[in-house]
Amino acid sequence: MKVFKLWLDPKKCKGCLRCELACSFHKSGHKFFNPELSSTTVSRSNENKKIIMKIDDTCDFCENEDAPLCVKYCVFGARGAIK
Ligand code: SF4
Ligand code: SF4
């Protein structure tokens, strides 16, 4: 599935970090989980406690997967893909 853009909705995010694990699974060639490998991060602001979601430029939109794994495994609907 060719993806051109990802969207993020911090208001729906629960901070479970499954997306970071899923991304690291993709980045490791389906070998292991390590959030340090993730192209996407989720954190909470110390100032206003709001969720901060980011995707850096190492994201390859999960080429060769049937869907972007960070989207697929976010069960709260806080991410999506635009084809
Ligand atoms: S998987 Fe979804 S709800 Fe969980 S931290 Fe990532 S974006 Fe937020
Ligand atoms: S689309 Fe794939 S590579 Fe990009 S942030 Fe999501 S899981 Fe990581």
Tab-separated table of N, CA and C and ligand atoms in Angstrom:
chain	number	residue	atom	x	y	z
A	1	MET	N	0.842	-1.183	0.000
A	1	MET	CA	0.000	0.000	0.000
A	1	MET	C	0.884	1.241	0.000
A	2	LYS	N	0.730	2.068	-1.007
A	2	LYS	CA	1.534	3.284	-1.078
A	2	LYS	C	0.863	4.388	-0.274
A	3	VAL	N	1.596	4.919	0.689
A	3	VAL	CA	1.065	5.985	1.541
A	3	VAL	C	1.827	7.262	1.259
A	4	PHE	N	1.120	8.368	1.163
A	4	PHE	CA	1.763	9.641	0.853
A	4	PHE	C	1.817	10.577	2.051
A	5	LYS	N	0.961	10.332	3.003
A	5	LYS	CA	0.916	11.248	4.135
A	5	LYS	C	0.320	10.521	5.333
A	6	LEU	N	0.778	10.897	6.512
A	6	LEU	CA	0.197	10.369	7.744
A	6	LEU	C	-0.396	11.535	8.515
A	7	TRP	N	-1.502	11.311	9.182
A	7	TRP	CA	-2.031	12.356	10.062
A	7	TRP	C	-2.021	11.857	11.497
A	8	LEU	N	-1.929	12.792	12.422
A	8	LEU	CA	-1.843	12.505	13.853
A	8	LEU	C	-2.904	13.319	14.579
A	9	ASP	N	-3.543	12.711	15.577
A	9	ASP	CA	-4.560	13.431	16.346
A	9	ASP	C	-4.243	13.290	17.842
A	10	PRO	N	-3.466	14.200	18.404
A	10	PRO	CA	-3.076	14.106	19.811
A	10	PRO	C	-4.253	14.047	20.772
A	11	LYS	N	-5.401	14.569	20.367
A	11	LYS	CA	-6.559	14.561	21.265
A	11	LYS	C	-7.074	13.128	21.508
A	12	LYS	N	-6.841	12.241	20.563
A	12	LYS	CA	-7.300	10.850	20.716
A	12	LYS	C	-6.222	9.946	21.315
A	13	CYS	N	-4.996	10.417	21.341
A	13	CYS	CA	-3.870	9.583	21.787
A	13	CYS	C	-3.923	9.355	23.301
A	14	LYS	N	-3.714	8.091	23.708
A	14	LYS	CA	-3.719	7.715	25.133
A	14	LYS	C	-2.308	7.486	25.674
A	15	GLY	N	-1.305	7.654	24.834
A	15	GLY	CA	0.075	7.505	25.318
A	15	GLY	C	0.506	6.078	25.579
A	16	CYS	N	-0.111	5.122	24.904
A	16	CYS	CA	0.212	3.709	25.165
A	16	CYS	C	1.559	3.287	24.560
A	17	LEU	N	2.029	4.018	23.579
A	17	LEU	CA	3.338	3.803	22.917
A	17	LEU	C	3.404	2.540	22.053
A	18	ARG	N	2.265	1.973	21.756
A	18	ARG	CA	2.269	0.835	20.823
A	18	ARG	C	2.824	1.239	19.463
A	19	CYS	N	2.571	2.484	19.083
A	19	CYS	CA	3.060	2.959	17.780
A	19	CYS	C	4.588	2.938	17.723
A	20	GLU	N	5.242	3.296	18.820
A	20	GLU	CA	6.711	3.276	18.822
A	20	GLU	C	7.221	1.845	18.698
A	21	LEU	N	6.580	0.936	19.397
A	21	LEU	CA	6.984	-0.467	19.287
A	21	LEU	C	6.744	-0.995	17.877
A	22	ALA	N	5.589	-0.665	17.317
A	22	ALA	CA	5.259	-1.125	15.966
A	22	ALA	C	6.255	-0.591	14.953
A	23	CYS	N	6.619	0.673	15.095
A	23	CYS	CA	7.571	1.256	14.155
A	23	CYS	C	8.934	0.574	14.285
A	24	SER	N	9.354	0.299	15.508
A	24	SER	CA	10.652	-0.352	15.675
A	24	SER	C	10.629	-1.772	15.104
A	25	PHE	N	9.470	-2.415	15.158
A	25	PHE	CA	9.338	-3.756	14.561
A	25	PHE	C	9.570	-3.667	13.047
A	26	HIS	N	8.976	-2.655	12.437
A	26	HIS	CA	9.204	-2.419	11.000
A	26	HIS	C	10.681	-2.110	10.728
A	27	LYS	N	11.230	-1.195	11.503
A	27	LYS	CA	12.614	-0.750	11.269
A	27	LYS	C	13.643	-1.852	11.481
A	28	SER	N	13.320	-2.821	12.325
A	28	SER	CA	14.258	-3.913	12.582
A	28	SER	C	14.065	-5.087	11.620
A	29	GLY	N	13.219	-4.888	10.621
A	29	GLY	CA	12.958	-5.982	9.682
A	29	GLY	C	12.189	-7.115	10.329
A	30	HIS	N	11.244	-6.730	11.223
A	30	HIS	CA	10.391	-7.706	11.923
A	30	HIS	C	11.199	-8.614	12.836
A	31	LYS	N	12.280	-8.089	13.369
A	31	LYS	CA	13.117	-8.934	14.231
A	31	LYS	C	12.922	-8.647	15.720
A	32	PHE	N	12.728	-7.381	16.095
A	32	PHE	CA	12.612	-7.077	17.527
A	32	PHE	C	11.912	-5.740	17.733
A	33	PHE	N	11.647	-5.452	19.011
A	33	PHE	CA	11.036	-4.183	19.410
A	33	PHE	C	12.075	-3.353	20.165
A	34	ASN	N	12.262	-2.141	19.741
A	34	ASN	CA	13.150	-1.223	20.460
A	34	ASN	C	12.732	0.201	20.106
A	35	PRO	N	12.032	0.894	20.997
A	35	PRO	CA	11.510	2.228	20.686
A	35	PRO	C	12.583	3.210	20.224
A	36	GLU	N	13.828	2.951	20.551
A	36	GLU	CA	14.891	3.858	20.096
A	36	GLU	C	15.014	3.866	18.572
A	37	LEU	N	14.520	2.826	17.929
A	37	LEU	CA	14.569	2.753	16.466
A	37	LEU	C	13.383	3.449	15.807
A	38	SER	N	12.424	3.855	16.594
A	38	SER	CA	11.165	4.342	16.032
A	38	SER	C	11.296	5.714	15.361
A	39	SER	N	10.624	5.859	14.238
A	39	SER	CA	10.557	7.154	13.548
A	39	SER	C	9.483	8.047	14.132
A	40	THR	N	8.647	7.467	14.970
A	40	THR	CA	7.582	8.263	15.579
A	40	THR	C	7.733	8.234	17.095
A	41	THR	N	7.441	9.348	17.720
A	41	THR	CA	7.534	9.419	19.177
A	41	THR	C	6.280	10.076	19.747
A	42	VAL	N	5.962	9.652	20.953
A	42	VAL	CA	4.841	10.245	21.685
A	42	VAL	C	5.345	10.602	23.076
A	43	SER	N	5.104	11.822	23.484
A	43	SER	CA	5.532	12.251	24.817
A	43	SER	C	4.476	13.214	25.379
A	44	ARG	N	4.706	13.622	26.634
A	44	ARG	CA	3.754	14.544	27.247
A	44	ARG	C	4.512	15.791	27.700
A	45	SER	N	3.995	16.935	27.387
A	45	SER	CA	4.629	18.192	27.762
A	45	SER	C	4.668	18.366	29.272
A	46	ASN	N	5.817	18.734	29.803
A	46	ASN	CA	5.918	19.011	31.232
A	46	ASN	C	5.169	20.285	31.605
A	47	GLU	N	5.015	21.171	30.651
A	47	GLU	CA	4.399	22.462	30.950
A	47	GLU	C	2.881	22.391	31.016
A	48	ASN	N	2.288	21.867	29.930
A	48	ASN	CA	0.818	21.879	29.911
A	48	ASN	C	0.214	20.478	29.896
A	49	LYS	N	1.064	19.444	29.994
A	49	LYS	CA	0.620	18.037	30.082
A	49	LYS	C	-0.032	17.532	28.802
A	50	LYS	N	0.043	18.310	27.743
A	50	LYS	CA	-0.558	17.851	26.484
A	50	LYS	C	0.333	16.812	25.804
A	51	ILE	N	-0.312	15.900	25.056
A	51	ILE	CA	0.412	14.878	24.297
A	51	ILE	C	1.097	15.526	23.093
A	52	ILE	N	2.355	15.132	22.857
A	52	ILE	CA	3.111	15.621	21.706
A	52	ILE	C	3.453	14.416	20.831
A	53	MET	N	2.970	14.425	19.597
A	53	MET	CA	3.225	13.321	18.660
A	53	MET	C	4.110	13.837	17.537
A	54	LYS	N	5.132	13.044	17.190
A	54	LYS	CA	6.038	13.462	16.121
A	54	LYS	C	6.370	12.287	15.202
A	55	ILE	N	6.667	12.614	13.963
A	55	ILE	CA	7.223	11.638	13.020
A	55	ILE	C	8.431	12.308	12.381
A	56	ASP	N	9.585	11.666	12.453
A	56	ASP	CA	10.771	12.317	11.885
A	56	ASP	C	11.022	11.853	10.440
A	57	ASP	N	12.083	12.396	9.849
A	57	ASP	CA	12.288	12.133	8.416
A	57	ASP	C	12.915	10.769	8.134
A	58	THR	N	13.055	9.925	9.141
A	58	THR	CA	13.481	8.539	8.878
A	58	THR	C	12.283	7.647	8.547
A	59	CYS	N	11.086	8.189	8.648
A	59	CYS	CA	9.882	7.418	8.288
A	59	CYS	C	9.880	7.133	6.789
A	60	ASP	N	9.691	5.865	6.435
A	60	ASP	CA	9.599	5.496	5.012
A	60	ASP	C	8.167	5.135	4.626
A	61	PHE	N	7.211	5.536	5.468
A	61	PHE	CA	5.785	5.263	5.241
A	61	PHE	C	5.499	3.771	5.169
A	62	CYS	N	6.373	3.006	5.826
A	62	CYS	CA	6.203	1.549	5.890
A	62	CYS	C	6.097	0.901	4.516
A	63	GLU	N	6.983	1.278	3.657
A	63	GLU	CA	7.074	0.586	2.372
A	63	GLU	C	7.232	-0.899	2.640
A	64	ASN	N	6.626	-1.693	1.810
A	64	ASN	CA	6.701	-3.160	1.897
A	64	ASN	C	5.852	-3.765	3.025
A	65	GLU	N	5.114	-2.941	3.737
A	65	GLU	CA	4.144	-3.483	4.697
A	65	GLU	C	2.757	-3.372	4.062
A	66	ASP	N	1.802	-4.122	4.581
A	66	ASP	CA	0.460	-4.009	4.014
A	66	ASP	C	-0.243	-2.728	4.466
A	67	ALA	N	0.275	-2.104	5.531
A	67	ALA	CA	-0.241	-0.827	6.029
A	67	ALA	C	0.818	-0.230	6.941
A	68	PRO	N	0.824	1.090	7.138
A	68	PRO	CA	1.766	1.670	8.102
A	68	PRO	C	1.516	1.058	9.483
A	69	LEU	N	2.539	0.473	10.065
A	69	LEU	CA	2.326	-0.282	11.302
A	69	LEU	C	1.919	0.602	12.473
A	70	CYS	N	2.396	1.850	12.504
A	70	CYS	CA	2.004	2.738	13.612
A	70	CYS	C	0.515	3.038	13.551
A	71	VAL	N	-0.036	3.075	12.361
A	71	VAL	CA	-1.479	3.303	12.192
A	71	VAL	C	-2.242	2.020	12.506
A	72	LYS	N	-1.760	0.924	11.960
A	72	LYS	CA	-2.433	-0.362	12.113
A	72	LYS	C	-2.602	-0.745	13.586
A	73	TYR	N	-1.591	-0.460	14.395
A	73	TYR	CA	-1.617	-0.914	15.788
A	73	TYR	C	-2.023	0.170	16.783
A	74	CYS	N	-2.434	1.309	16.306
A	74	CYS	CA	-3.014	2.319	17.203
A	74	CYS	C	-4.504	2.011	17.332
A	75	VAL	N	-4.886	1.465	18.468
A	75	VAL	CA	-6.280	1.038	18.637
A	75	VAL	C	-7.194	2.196	19.047
A	76	PHE	N	-6.625	3.387	19.227
A	76	PHE	CA	-7.423	4.531	19.671
A	76	PHE	C	-7.757	5.497	18.526
A	77	GLY	N	-7.346	5.157	17.313
A	77	GLY	CA	-7.688	6.004	16.171
A	77	GLY	C	-7.000	7.352	16.185
A	78	ALA	N	-5.811	7.397	16.782
A	78	ALA	CA	-5.092	8.663	16.874
A	78	ALA	C	-4.172	8.909	15.685
A	79	ARG	N	-4.160	7.969	14.738
A	79	ARG	CA	-3.300	8.096	13.545
A	79	ARG	C	-4.044	7.578	12.334
A	80	GLY	N	-3.666	8.089	11.203
A	80	GLY	CA	-4.247	7.581	9.977
A	80	GLY	C	-3.309	7.824	8.813
A	81	ALA	N	-3.630	7.193	7.685
A	81	ALA	CA	-2.801	7.310	6.481
A	81	ALA	C	-3.651	7.836	5.340
A	82	ILE	N	-3.029	8.678	4.530
A	82	ILE	CA	-3.689	9.172	3.311
A	82	ILE	C	-2.975	8.561	2.130
A	83	LYS	N	-3.746	7.854	1.297
A	83	LYS	CA	-3.153	7.143	0.152
A	83	LYS	C	-3.129	8.030	-1.059
B	1	SF4	S1	-0.507	3.827	19.553
B	1	SF4	FE1	-1.961	5.511	19.259
B	1	SF4	S2	-2.795	5.942	21.310
B	1	SF4	FE2	-0.937	4.723	21.579
B	1	SF4	S3	0.687	6.249	21.872
B	1	SF4	FE3	0.660	5.748	19.698
B	1	SF4	S4	-0.704	7.285	18.775
B	1	SF4	FE4	-1.060	7.312	20.976
B	2	SF4	S1	4.676	4.803	8.809
B	2	SF4	FE1	6.014	3.120	9.416
B	2	SF4	S2	8.071	3.988	9.395
B	2	SF4	FE2	6.640	5.709	9.433
B	2	SF4	S3	6.371	6.226	11.584
B	2	SF4	FE3	4.733	4.787	11.045
B	2	SF4	S4	5.538	2.747	11.558
B	2	SF4	FE4	7.268	4.171	11.478
